[in-house]
């Protein structure tokens, strides 16, 4: 099979701002080589690039496709994310596999799980 | 930074079917260990897992977050995807960096670019 995942792209009305926010959360590097209409966040590891694509009218409501992040210290990461503008949506899962649903400043929901559980 | 991308999850009304479709397209392996309500596709490489989460009411309209795939032979992959139930949405980009927008059987849009360009 010769197809691979290179990027996950978000529609947004403010690509530079949302890219900067996600770069801060993931430790990635903002790449604005394509201008303000399409801003990349290159990951520190070899993971997929995050793309932020300026559109006038992102589809409203809960994003049907979402990121699931993992952190060795889930609660510390959640506190950090909340302090930097994320909002808490829900705490879900089971005792064995809990996760936290947050939303970014654009309202894109994402989950944070414990890295050991992920 | 200690947070990493582990999975990209799709809301869908038929998680097993959509997972099987994406597994065929990416060469990944379907993991149904969590039941039909949450089916995984594990990538052949060390890329993120794709998750398919059964929900009664996925948000309608264009998915605000989408996958960008890359293939060494873009046109061959596009033909293969179309033959397996993808639909053509648009051809976009520039002569130097063209890409094709397709939709999966649930209507989730995704892009396919040339791997060399990606």
PDB file of C-alpha atoms in Angstrom:
ATOM      1  CA  UNK A   1       0.000   0.000   0.000  1.00  0.00           C
ATOM      2  CA  UNK A   2       1.431   3.308  -1.050  1.00  0.00           C
ATOM      3  CA  UNK A   3      -0.781   5.905   0.524  1.00  0.00           C
ATOM      4  CA  UNK A   4       0.186   7.618   3.752  1.00  0.00           C
ATOM      5  CA  UNK A   5      -1.191  10.224   6.125  1.00  0.00           C
ATOM      6  CA  UNK A   6       0.798  13.405   5.735  1.00  0.00           C
ATOM      7  CA  UNK A   7      -1.347  16.050   7.380  1.00  0.00           C
ATOM      8  CA  UNK A   8      -4.512  16.725   9.339  1.00  0.00           C
ATOM      9  CA  UNK A   9      -6.081  20.019   8.264  1.00  0.00           C
ATOM     10  CA  UNK A  10      -8.498  22.294  10.121  1.00  0.00           C
ATOM     11  CA  UNK A  11     -10.834  24.799   8.451  1.00  0.00           C
ATOM     12  CA  UNK A  12     -10.710  28.059  10.383  1.00  0.00           C
ATOM     13  CA  UNK A  13     -11.437  31.760   9.982  1.00  0.00           C
ATOM     14  CA  UNK A  14      -8.020  32.678  11.452  1.00  0.00           C
ATOM     15  CA  UNK A  15      -5.348  30.234  10.313  1.00  0.00           C
ATOM     16  CA  UNK A  16      -2.302  32.032  11.808  1.00  0.00           C
ATOM     17  CA  UNK A  17      -3.891  32.344  15.257  1.00  0.00           C
ATOM     18  CA  UNK A  18      -5.143  28.768  15.444  1.00  0.00           C
ATOM     19  CA  UNK A  19      -1.796  27.460  14.133  1.00  0.00           C
ATOM     20  CA  UNK A  20       0.077  29.391  16.818  1.00  0.00           C
ATOM     21  CA  UNK A  21      -2.211  27.952  19.471  1.00  0.00           C
ATOM     22  CA  UNK A  22      -1.721  24.357  18.325  1.00  0.00           C
ATOM     23  CA  UNK A  23       2.028  24.887  17.954  1.00  0.00           C
ATOM     24  CA  UNK A  24       2.164  25.966  21.605  1.00  0.00           C
ATOM     25  CA  UNK A  25       0.184  22.916  22.706  1.00  0.00           C
ATOM     26  CA  UNK A  26       2.186  20.365  20.740  1.00  0.00           C
ATOM     27  CA  UNK A  27       5.640  21.961  20.782  1.00  0.00           C
ATOM     28  CA  UNK A  28       5.539  22.113  16.981  1.00  0.00           C
ATOM     29  CA  UNK A  29       6.918  24.812  14.708  1.00  0.00           C
ATOM     30  CA  UNK A  30       4.725  27.254  12.778  1.00  0.00           C
ATOM     31  CA  UNK A  31       5.488  27.260   9.040  1.00  0.00           C
ATOM     32  CA  UNK A  32       3.936  30.282   7.281  1.00  0.00           C
ATOM     33  CA  UNK A  33       5.727  29.753   3.965  1.00  0.00           C
ATOM     34  CA  UNK A  34       2.374  29.497   2.165  1.00  0.00           C
ATOM     35  CA  UNK A  35       1.004  32.757   3.593  1.00  0.00           C
ATOM     36  CA  UNK A  36      -1.747  33.411   6.101  1.00  0.00           C
ATOM     37  CA  UNK A  37      -4.298  31.399   4.149  1.00  0.00           C
ATOM     38  CA  UNK A  38      -2.677  28.057   4.867  1.00  0.00           C
ATOM     39  CA  UNK A  39      -0.397  27.756   7.874  1.00  0.00           C
ATOM     40  CA  UNK A  40       1.337  24.549   8.942  1.00  0.00           C
ATOM     41  CA  UNK A  41       2.480  23.270  12.306  1.00  0.00           C
ATOM     42  CA  UNK A  42       5.341  20.853  11.891  1.00  0.00           C
ATOM     43  CA  UNK A  43       5.555  18.259  14.643  1.00  0.00           C
ATOM     44  CA  UNK A  44       8.622  17.774  16.799  1.00  0.00           C
ATOM     45  CA  UNK A  45       8.613  14.056  16.043  1.00  0.00           C
ATOM     46  CA  UNK A  46       7.829  12.568  12.641  1.00  0.00           C
ATOM     47  CA  UNK A  47       4.095  12.730  13.217  1.00  0.00           C
ATOM     48  CA  UNK A  48       1.660  14.268  10.750  1.00  0.00           C
ATOM     49  CA  UNK A  49       1.799  17.991  10.044  1.00  0.00           C
ATOM     50  CA  UNK A  50      -1.187  19.990  11.279  1.00  0.00           C
ATOM     51  CA  UNK A  51      -2.623  22.300   8.603  1.00  0.00           C
ATOM     52  CA  UNK A  52      -4.798  25.394   9.193  1.00  0.00           C
ATOM     53  CA  UNK A  53      -6.745  26.524   6.170  1.00  0.00           C
ATOM     54  CA  UNK A  54      -8.502  29.879   6.118  1.00  0.00           C
ATOM     55  CA  UNK A  55     -12.144  29.549   5.047  1.00  0.00           C
ATOM     56  CA  UNK A  56     -14.968  32.062   5.423  1.00  0.00           C
ATOM     57  CA  UNK A  57     -17.483  29.606   6.818  1.00  0.00           C
ATOM     58  CA  UNK A  58     -16.195  26.565   8.757  1.00  0.00           C
ATOM     59  CA  UNK A  59     -18.976  24.019   9.232  1.00  0.00           C
ATOM     60  CA  UNK A  60     -20.628  24.811  12.575  1.00  0.00           C
ATOM     61  CA  UNK A  61     -21.266  22.287  15.319  1.00  0.00           C
ATOM     62  CA  UNK A  62     -19.109  19.535  16.724  1.00  0.00           C
ATOM     63  CA  UNK A  63     -16.211  18.629  14.389  1.00  0.00           C
ATOM     64  CA  UNK A  64     -17.000  15.192  12.977  1.00  0.00           C
ATOM     65  CA  UNK A  65     -13.294  14.270  12.807  1.00  0.00           C
ATOM     66  CA  UNK A  66     -11.146  14.939  15.881  1.00  0.00           C
ATOM     67  CA  UNK A  67      -7.648  14.496  17.272  1.00  0.00           C
ATOM     68  CA  UNK A  68      -6.892  12.178  20.173  1.00  0.00           C
ATOM     69  CA  UNK A  69      -3.793  13.235  22.046  1.00  0.00           C
ATOM     70  CA  UNK A  70      -1.894  11.300  24.675  1.00  0.00           C
ATOM     71  CA  UNK A  71       0.226  12.625  27.517  1.00  0.00           C
ATOM     72  CA  UNK A  72       2.224  10.837  30.205  1.00  0.00           C
ATOM     73  CA  UNK A  73       0.669  13.159  32.812  1.00  0.00           C
ATOM     74  CA  UNK A  74      -2.841  13.687  31.508  1.00  0.00           C
ATOM     75  CA  UNK A  75      -4.094  15.929  34.285  1.00  0.00           C
ATOM     76  CA  UNK A  76      -1.068  18.231  34.124  1.00  0.00           C
ATOM     77  CA  UNK A  77      -1.519  18.599  30.359  1.00  0.00           C
ATOM     78  CA  UNK A  78      -5.237  19.267  30.752  1.00  0.00           C
ATOM     79  CA  UNK A  79      -4.534  21.998  33.320  1.00  0.00           C
ATOM     80  CA  UNK A  80      -1.961  23.547  30.985  1.00  0.00           C
ATOM     81  CA  UNK A  81      -4.347  23.427  28.014  1.00  0.00           C
ATOM     82  CA  UNK A  82      -7.179  24.994  30.040  1.00  0.00           C
ATOM     83  CA  UNK A  83      -4.842  27.770  31.187  1.00  0.00           C
ATOM     84  CA  UNK A  84      -3.987  28.499  27.522  1.00  0.00           C
ATOM     85  CA  UNK A  85      -7.524  28.894  26.236  1.00  0.00           C
ATOM     86  CA  UNK A  86      -8.898  25.384  25.835  1.00  0.00           C
ATOM     87  CA  UNK A  87     -12.336  24.742  27.292  1.00  0.00           C
ATOM     88  CA  UNK A  88     -13.513  21.645  29.134  1.00  0.00           C
ATOM     89  CA  UNK A  89     -16.257  19.723  27.315  1.00  0.00           C
ATOM     90  CA  UNK A  90     -16.499  16.477  29.311  1.00  0.00           C
ATOM     91  CA  UNK A  91     -14.689  13.799  31.236  1.00  0.00           C
ATOM     92  CA  UNK A  92     -15.368  10.427  29.679  1.00  0.00           C
ATOM     93  CA  UNK A  93     -14.263   6.832  29.546  1.00  0.00           C
ATOM     94  CA  UNK A  94     -13.871   4.224  32.235  1.00  0.00           C
ATOM     95  CA  UNK A  95     -11.760   3.968  35.382  1.00  0.00           C
ATOM     96  CA  UNK A  96      -9.294   1.896  33.391  1.00  0.00           C
ATOM     97  CA  UNK A  97      -9.239   4.232  30.415  1.00  0.00           C
ATOM     98  CA  UNK A  98     -10.341   7.755  31.264  1.00  0.00           C
ATOM     99  CA  UNK A  99     -10.018  10.661  28.910  1.00  0.00           C
ATOM    100  CA  UNK A 100     -10.841  14.337  28.866  1.00  0.00           C
ATOM    101  CA  UNK A 101     -12.677  16.099  26.035  1.00  0.00           C
ATOM    102  CA  UNK A 102     -11.501  19.668  25.462  1.00  0.00           C
ATOM    103  CA  UNK A 103     -12.158  22.255  22.754  1.00  0.00           C
ATOM    104  CA  UNK A 104      -9.592  24.550  21.144  1.00  0.00           C
ATOM    105  CA  UNK A 105     -10.260  28.317  20.797  1.00  0.00           C
ATOM    106  CA  UNK A 106     -12.198  27.637  17.560  1.00  0.00           C
ATOM    107  CA  UNK A 107     -14.386  25.069  19.302  1.00  0.00           C
ATOM    108  CA  UNK A 108     -12.731  22.038  17.719  1.00  0.00           C
ATOM    109  CA  UNK A 109     -13.144  19.216  20.184  1.00  0.00           C
ATOM    110  CA  UNK A 110     -10.208  16.916  20.939  1.00  0.00           C
ATOM    111  CA  UNK A 111      -9.408  14.299  23.560  1.00  0.00           C
ATOM    112  CA  UNK A 112      -6.492  13.862  25.933  1.00  0.00           C
ATOM    113  CA  UNK A 113      -5.760  10.399  27.286  1.00  0.00           C
ATOM    114  CA  UNK A 114      -2.998   9.004  29.455  1.00  0.00           C
ATOM    115  CA  UNK A 115      -0.062   8.047  27.204  1.00  0.00           C
ATOM    116  CA  UNK A 116       0.274   4.632  28.867  1.00  0.00           C
ATOM    117  CA  UNK A 117      -3.376   3.927  28.096  1.00  0.00           C
ATOM    118  CA  UNK A 118      -3.347   5.229  24.544  1.00  0.00           C
TER     119      UNK A 118
ATOM    120  CA  UNK B   1       6.554  18.956  25.276  1.00  0.00           C
ATOM    121  CA  UNK B   2       4.929  15.772  26.328  1.00  0.00           C
ATOM    122  CA  UNK B   3       1.741  15.573  24.339  1.00  0.00           C
ATOM    123  CA  UNK B   4       1.497  13.524  21.167  1.00  0.00           C
ATOM    124  CA  UNK B   5      -1.034  12.684  18.491  1.00  0.00           C
ATOM    125  CA  UNK B   6      -2.170   9.113  18.967  1.00  0.00           C
ATOM    126  CA  UNK B   7      -5.330   8.864  16.888  1.00  0.00           C
ATOM    127  CA  UNK B   8      -7.659  10.680  14.519  1.00  0.00           C
ATOM    128  CA  UNK B   9     -11.280   9.730  15.203  1.00  0.00           C
ATOM    129  CA  UNK B  10     -14.310   9.913  12.912  1.00  0.00           C
ATOM    130  CA  UNK B  11     -17.913  10.099  14.116  1.00  0.00           C
ATOM    131  CA  UNK B  12     -20.026   7.727  12.044  1.00  0.00           C
ATOM    132  CA  UNK B  13     -23.310   5.852  12.119  1.00  0.00           C
ATOM    133  CA  UNK B  14     -21.581   2.611  11.062  1.00  0.00           C
ATOM    134  CA  UNK B  15     -18.159   2.290  12.668  1.00  0.00           C
ATOM    135  CA  UNK B  16     -17.329  -1.254  11.462  1.00  0.00           C
ATOM    136  CA  UNK B  17     -18.144  -0.465   7.831  1.00  0.00           C
ATOM    137  CA  UNK B  18     -16.267   2.821   7.703  1.00  0.00           C
ATOM    138  CA  UNK B  19     -13.281   1.277   9.501  1.00  0.00           C
ATOM    139  CA  UNK B  20     -13.153  -1.576   6.992  1.00  0.00           C
ATOM    140  CA  UNK B  21     -13.238   0.948   4.135  1.00  0.00           C
ATOM    141  CA  UNK B  22     -10.386   3.012   5.538  1.00  0.00           C
ATOM    142  CA  UNK B  23      -8.373  -0.099   6.353  1.00  0.00           C
ATOM    143  CA  UNK B  24      -8.610  -1.127   2.701  1.00  0.00           C
ATOM    144  CA  UNK B  25      -7.496   2.293   1.525  1.00  0.00           C
ATOM    145  CA  UNK B  26      -4.537   2.609   3.890  1.00  0.00           C
ATOM    146  CA  UNK B  27      -3.484  -1.017   4.186  1.00  0.00           C
ATOM    147  CA  UNK B  28      -4.134  -0.836   7.927  1.00  0.00           C
ATOM    148  CA  UNK B  29      -5.544  -3.514  10.200  1.00  0.00           C
ATOM    149  CA  UNK B  30      -9.044  -3.392  11.697  1.00  0.00           C
ATOM    150  CA  UNK B  31      -9.024  -3.750  15.482  1.00  0.00           C
ATOM    151  CA  UNK B  32     -12.509  -4.493  16.844  1.00  0.00           C
ATOM    152  CA  UNK B  33     -11.384  -5.276  20.382  1.00  0.00           C
ATOM    153  CA  UNK B  34     -13.605  -2.513  21.769  1.00  0.00           C
ATOM    154  CA  UNK B  35     -16.744  -3.723  19.980  1.00  0.00           C
ATOM    155  CA  UNK B  36     -18.710  -2.246  17.106  1.00  0.00           C
ATOM    156  CA  UNK B  37     -19.126   1.115  18.818  1.00  0.00           C
ATOM    157  CA  UNK B  38     -15.482   2.065  18.536  1.00  0.00           C
ATOM    158  CA  UNK B  39     -13.391   0.388  15.866  1.00  0.00           C
ATOM    159  CA  UNK B  40      -9.716   1.140  15.219  1.00  0.00           C
ATOM    160  CA  UNK B  41      -7.599   0.955  12.095  1.00  0.00           C
ATOM    161  CA  UNK B  42      -3.968   0.447  13.021  1.00  0.00           C
ATOM    162  CA  UNK B  43      -1.549   1.853  10.464  1.00  0.00           C
ATOM    163  CA  UNK B  44       1.098  -0.259   8.780  1.00  0.00           C
ATOM    164  CA  UNK B  45       3.770   2.262   9.718  1.00  0.00           C
ATOM    165  CA  UNK B  46       3.948   4.063  13.043  1.00  0.00           C
ATOM    166  CA  UNK B  47       1.418   6.684  11.980  1.00  0.00           C
ATOM    167  CA  UNK B  48      -1.619   7.601  14.053  1.00  0.00           C
ATOM    168  CA  UNK B  49      -4.390   5.086  14.552  1.00  0.00           C
ATOM    169  CA  UNK B  50      -7.677   5.928  12.837  1.00  0.00           C
ATOM    170  CA  UNK B  51     -10.678   5.620  15.168  1.00  0.00           C
ATOM    171  CA  UNK B  52     -14.326   5.152  14.130  1.00  0.00           C
ATOM    172  CA  UNK B  53     -16.828   6.021  16.793  1.00  0.00           C
ATOM    173  CA  UNK B  54     -20.487   5.128  16.457  1.00  0.00           C
ATOM    174  CA  UNK B  55     -22.754   8.123  17.078  1.00  0.00           C
ATOM    175  CA  UNK B  56     -26.437   8.560  16.177  1.00  0.00           C
ATOM    176  CA  UNK B  57     -26.037  11.986  14.630  1.00  0.00           C
ATOM    177  CA  UNK B  58     -22.700  12.919  13.057  1.00  0.00           C
ATOM    178  CA  UNK B  59     -22.540  16.654  12.359  1.00  0.00           C
ATOM    179  CA  UNK B  60     -23.791  17.169   8.791  1.00  0.00           C
ATOM    180  CA  UNK B  61     -21.965  19.171   6.151  1.00  0.00           C
ATOM    181  CA  UNK B  62     -18.323  19.296   5.182  1.00  0.00           C
ATOM    182  CA  UNK B  63     -16.068  17.863   7.901  1.00  0.00           C
ATOM    183  CA  UNK B  64     -14.183  20.813   9.414  1.00  0.00           C
ATOM    184  CA  UNK B  65     -11.109  18.652  10.100  1.00  0.00           C
ATOM    185  CA  UNK B  66      -9.809  16.423   7.302  1.00  0.00           C
ATOM    186  CA  UNK B  67      -7.016  14.027   6.393  1.00  0.00           C
ATOM    187  CA  UNK B  68      -4.416  14.845   3.756  1.00  0.00           C
ATOM    188  CA  UNK B  69      -2.942  11.718   2.237  1.00  0.00           C
ATOM    189  CA  UNK B  70       0.066  11.422  -0.033  1.00  0.00           C
ATOM    190  CA  UNK B  71       0.827   8.804  -2.648  1.00  0.00           C
ATOM    191  CA  UNK B  72       3.819   8.339  -4.960  1.00  0.00           C
ATOM    192  CA  UNK B  73       1.402   7.824  -7.864  1.00  0.00           C
ATOM    193  CA  UNK B  74      -1.455  10.180  -7.057  1.00  0.00           C
ATOM    194  CA  UNK B  75      -3.593   9.437 -10.088  1.00  0.00           C
ATOM    195  CA  UNK B  76      -3.370   5.683  -9.670  1.00  0.00           C
ATOM    196  CA  UNK B  77      -4.413   5.967  -6.041  1.00  0.00           C
ATOM    197  CA  UNK B  78      -7.281   8.282  -6.931  1.00  0.00           C
ATOM    198  CA  UNK B  79      -8.540   5.804  -9.527  1.00  0.00           C
ATOM    199  CA  UNK B  80      -8.297   3.002  -6.970  1.00  0.00           C
ATOM    200  CA  UNK B  81     -10.160   5.029  -4.348  1.00  0.00           C
ATOM    201  CA  UNK B  82     -12.913   5.989  -6.796  1.00  0.00           C
ATOM    202  CA  UNK B  83     -13.323   2.354  -7.794  1.00  0.00           C
ATOM    203  CA  UNK B  84     -13.771   1.428  -4.122  1.00  0.00           C
ATOM    204  CA  UNK B  85     -16.547   3.886  -3.310  1.00  0.00           C
ATOM    205  CA  UNK B  86     -14.878   7.242  -2.877  1.00  0.00           C
ATOM    206  CA  UNK B  87     -16.440  10.180  -4.714  1.00  0.00           C
ATOM    207  CA  UNK B  88     -14.657  12.979  -6.506  1.00  0.00           C
ATOM    208  CA  UNK B  89     -15.249  16.402  -4.959  1.00  0.00           C
ATOM    209  CA  UNK B  90     -12.745  18.629  -6.770  1.00  0.00           C
ATOM    210  CA  UNK B  91      -9.307  18.937  -8.276  1.00  0.00           C
ATOM    211  CA  UNK B  92      -7.427  21.800  -6.632  1.00  0.00           C
ATOM    212  CA  UNK B  93      -4.032  23.355  -6.158  1.00  0.00           C
ATOM    213  CA  UNK B  94      -1.493  24.623  -8.632  1.00  0.00           C
ATOM    214  CA  UNK B  95       0.457  23.018 -11.473  1.00  0.00           C
ATOM    215  CA  UNK B  96       3.366  22.670  -9.085  1.00  0.00           C
ATOM    216  CA  UNK B  97       1.284  21.279  -6.261  1.00  0.00           C
ATOM    217  CA  UNK B  98      -1.974  19.716  -7.427  1.00  0.00           C
ATOM    218  CA  UNK B  99      -4.223  17.678  -5.206  1.00  0.00           C
ATOM    219  CA  UNK B 100      -7.505  15.843  -5.472  1.00  0.00           C
ATOM    220  CA  UNK B 101     -10.376  16.198  -3.018  1.00  0.00           C
ATOM    221  CA  UNK B 102     -12.351  13.008  -2.506  1.00  0.00           C
ATOM    222  CA  UNK B 103     -15.055  11.941  -0.058  1.00  0.00           C
ATOM    223  CA  UNK B 104     -15.294   8.606   1.733  1.00  0.00           C
ATOM    224  CA  UNK B 105     -18.592   6.628   1.774  1.00  0.00           C
ATOM    225  CA  UNK B 106     -19.765   8.716   4.769  1.00  0.00           C
ATOM    226  CA  UNK B 107     -19.064  11.944   2.901  1.00  0.00           C
ATOM    227  CA  UNK B 108     -15.911  12.800   4.854  1.00  0.00           C
ATOM    228  CA  UNK B 109     -13.748  14.838   2.519  1.00  0.00           C
ATOM    229  CA  UNK B 110     -10.014  14.133   2.315  1.00  0.00           C
ATOM    230  CA  UNK B 111      -7.208  15.117  -0.044  1.00  0.00           C
ATOM    231  CA  UNK B 112      -4.676  13.093  -1.994  1.00  0.00           C
ATOM    232  CA  UNK B 113      -1.443  14.774  -3.049  1.00  0.00           C
ATOM    233  CA  UNK B 114       1.672  13.518  -4.754  1.00  0.00           C
ATOM    234  CA  UNK B 115       4.015  12.089  -2.107  1.00  0.00           C
ATOM    235  CA  UNK B 116       6.990  13.977  -3.532  1.00  0.00           C
ATOM    236  CA  UNK B 117       5.061  17.227  -3.190  1.00  0.00           C
ATOM    237  CA  UNK B 118       3.659  16.552   0.243  1.00  0.00           C
TER     238      UNK B 118
END
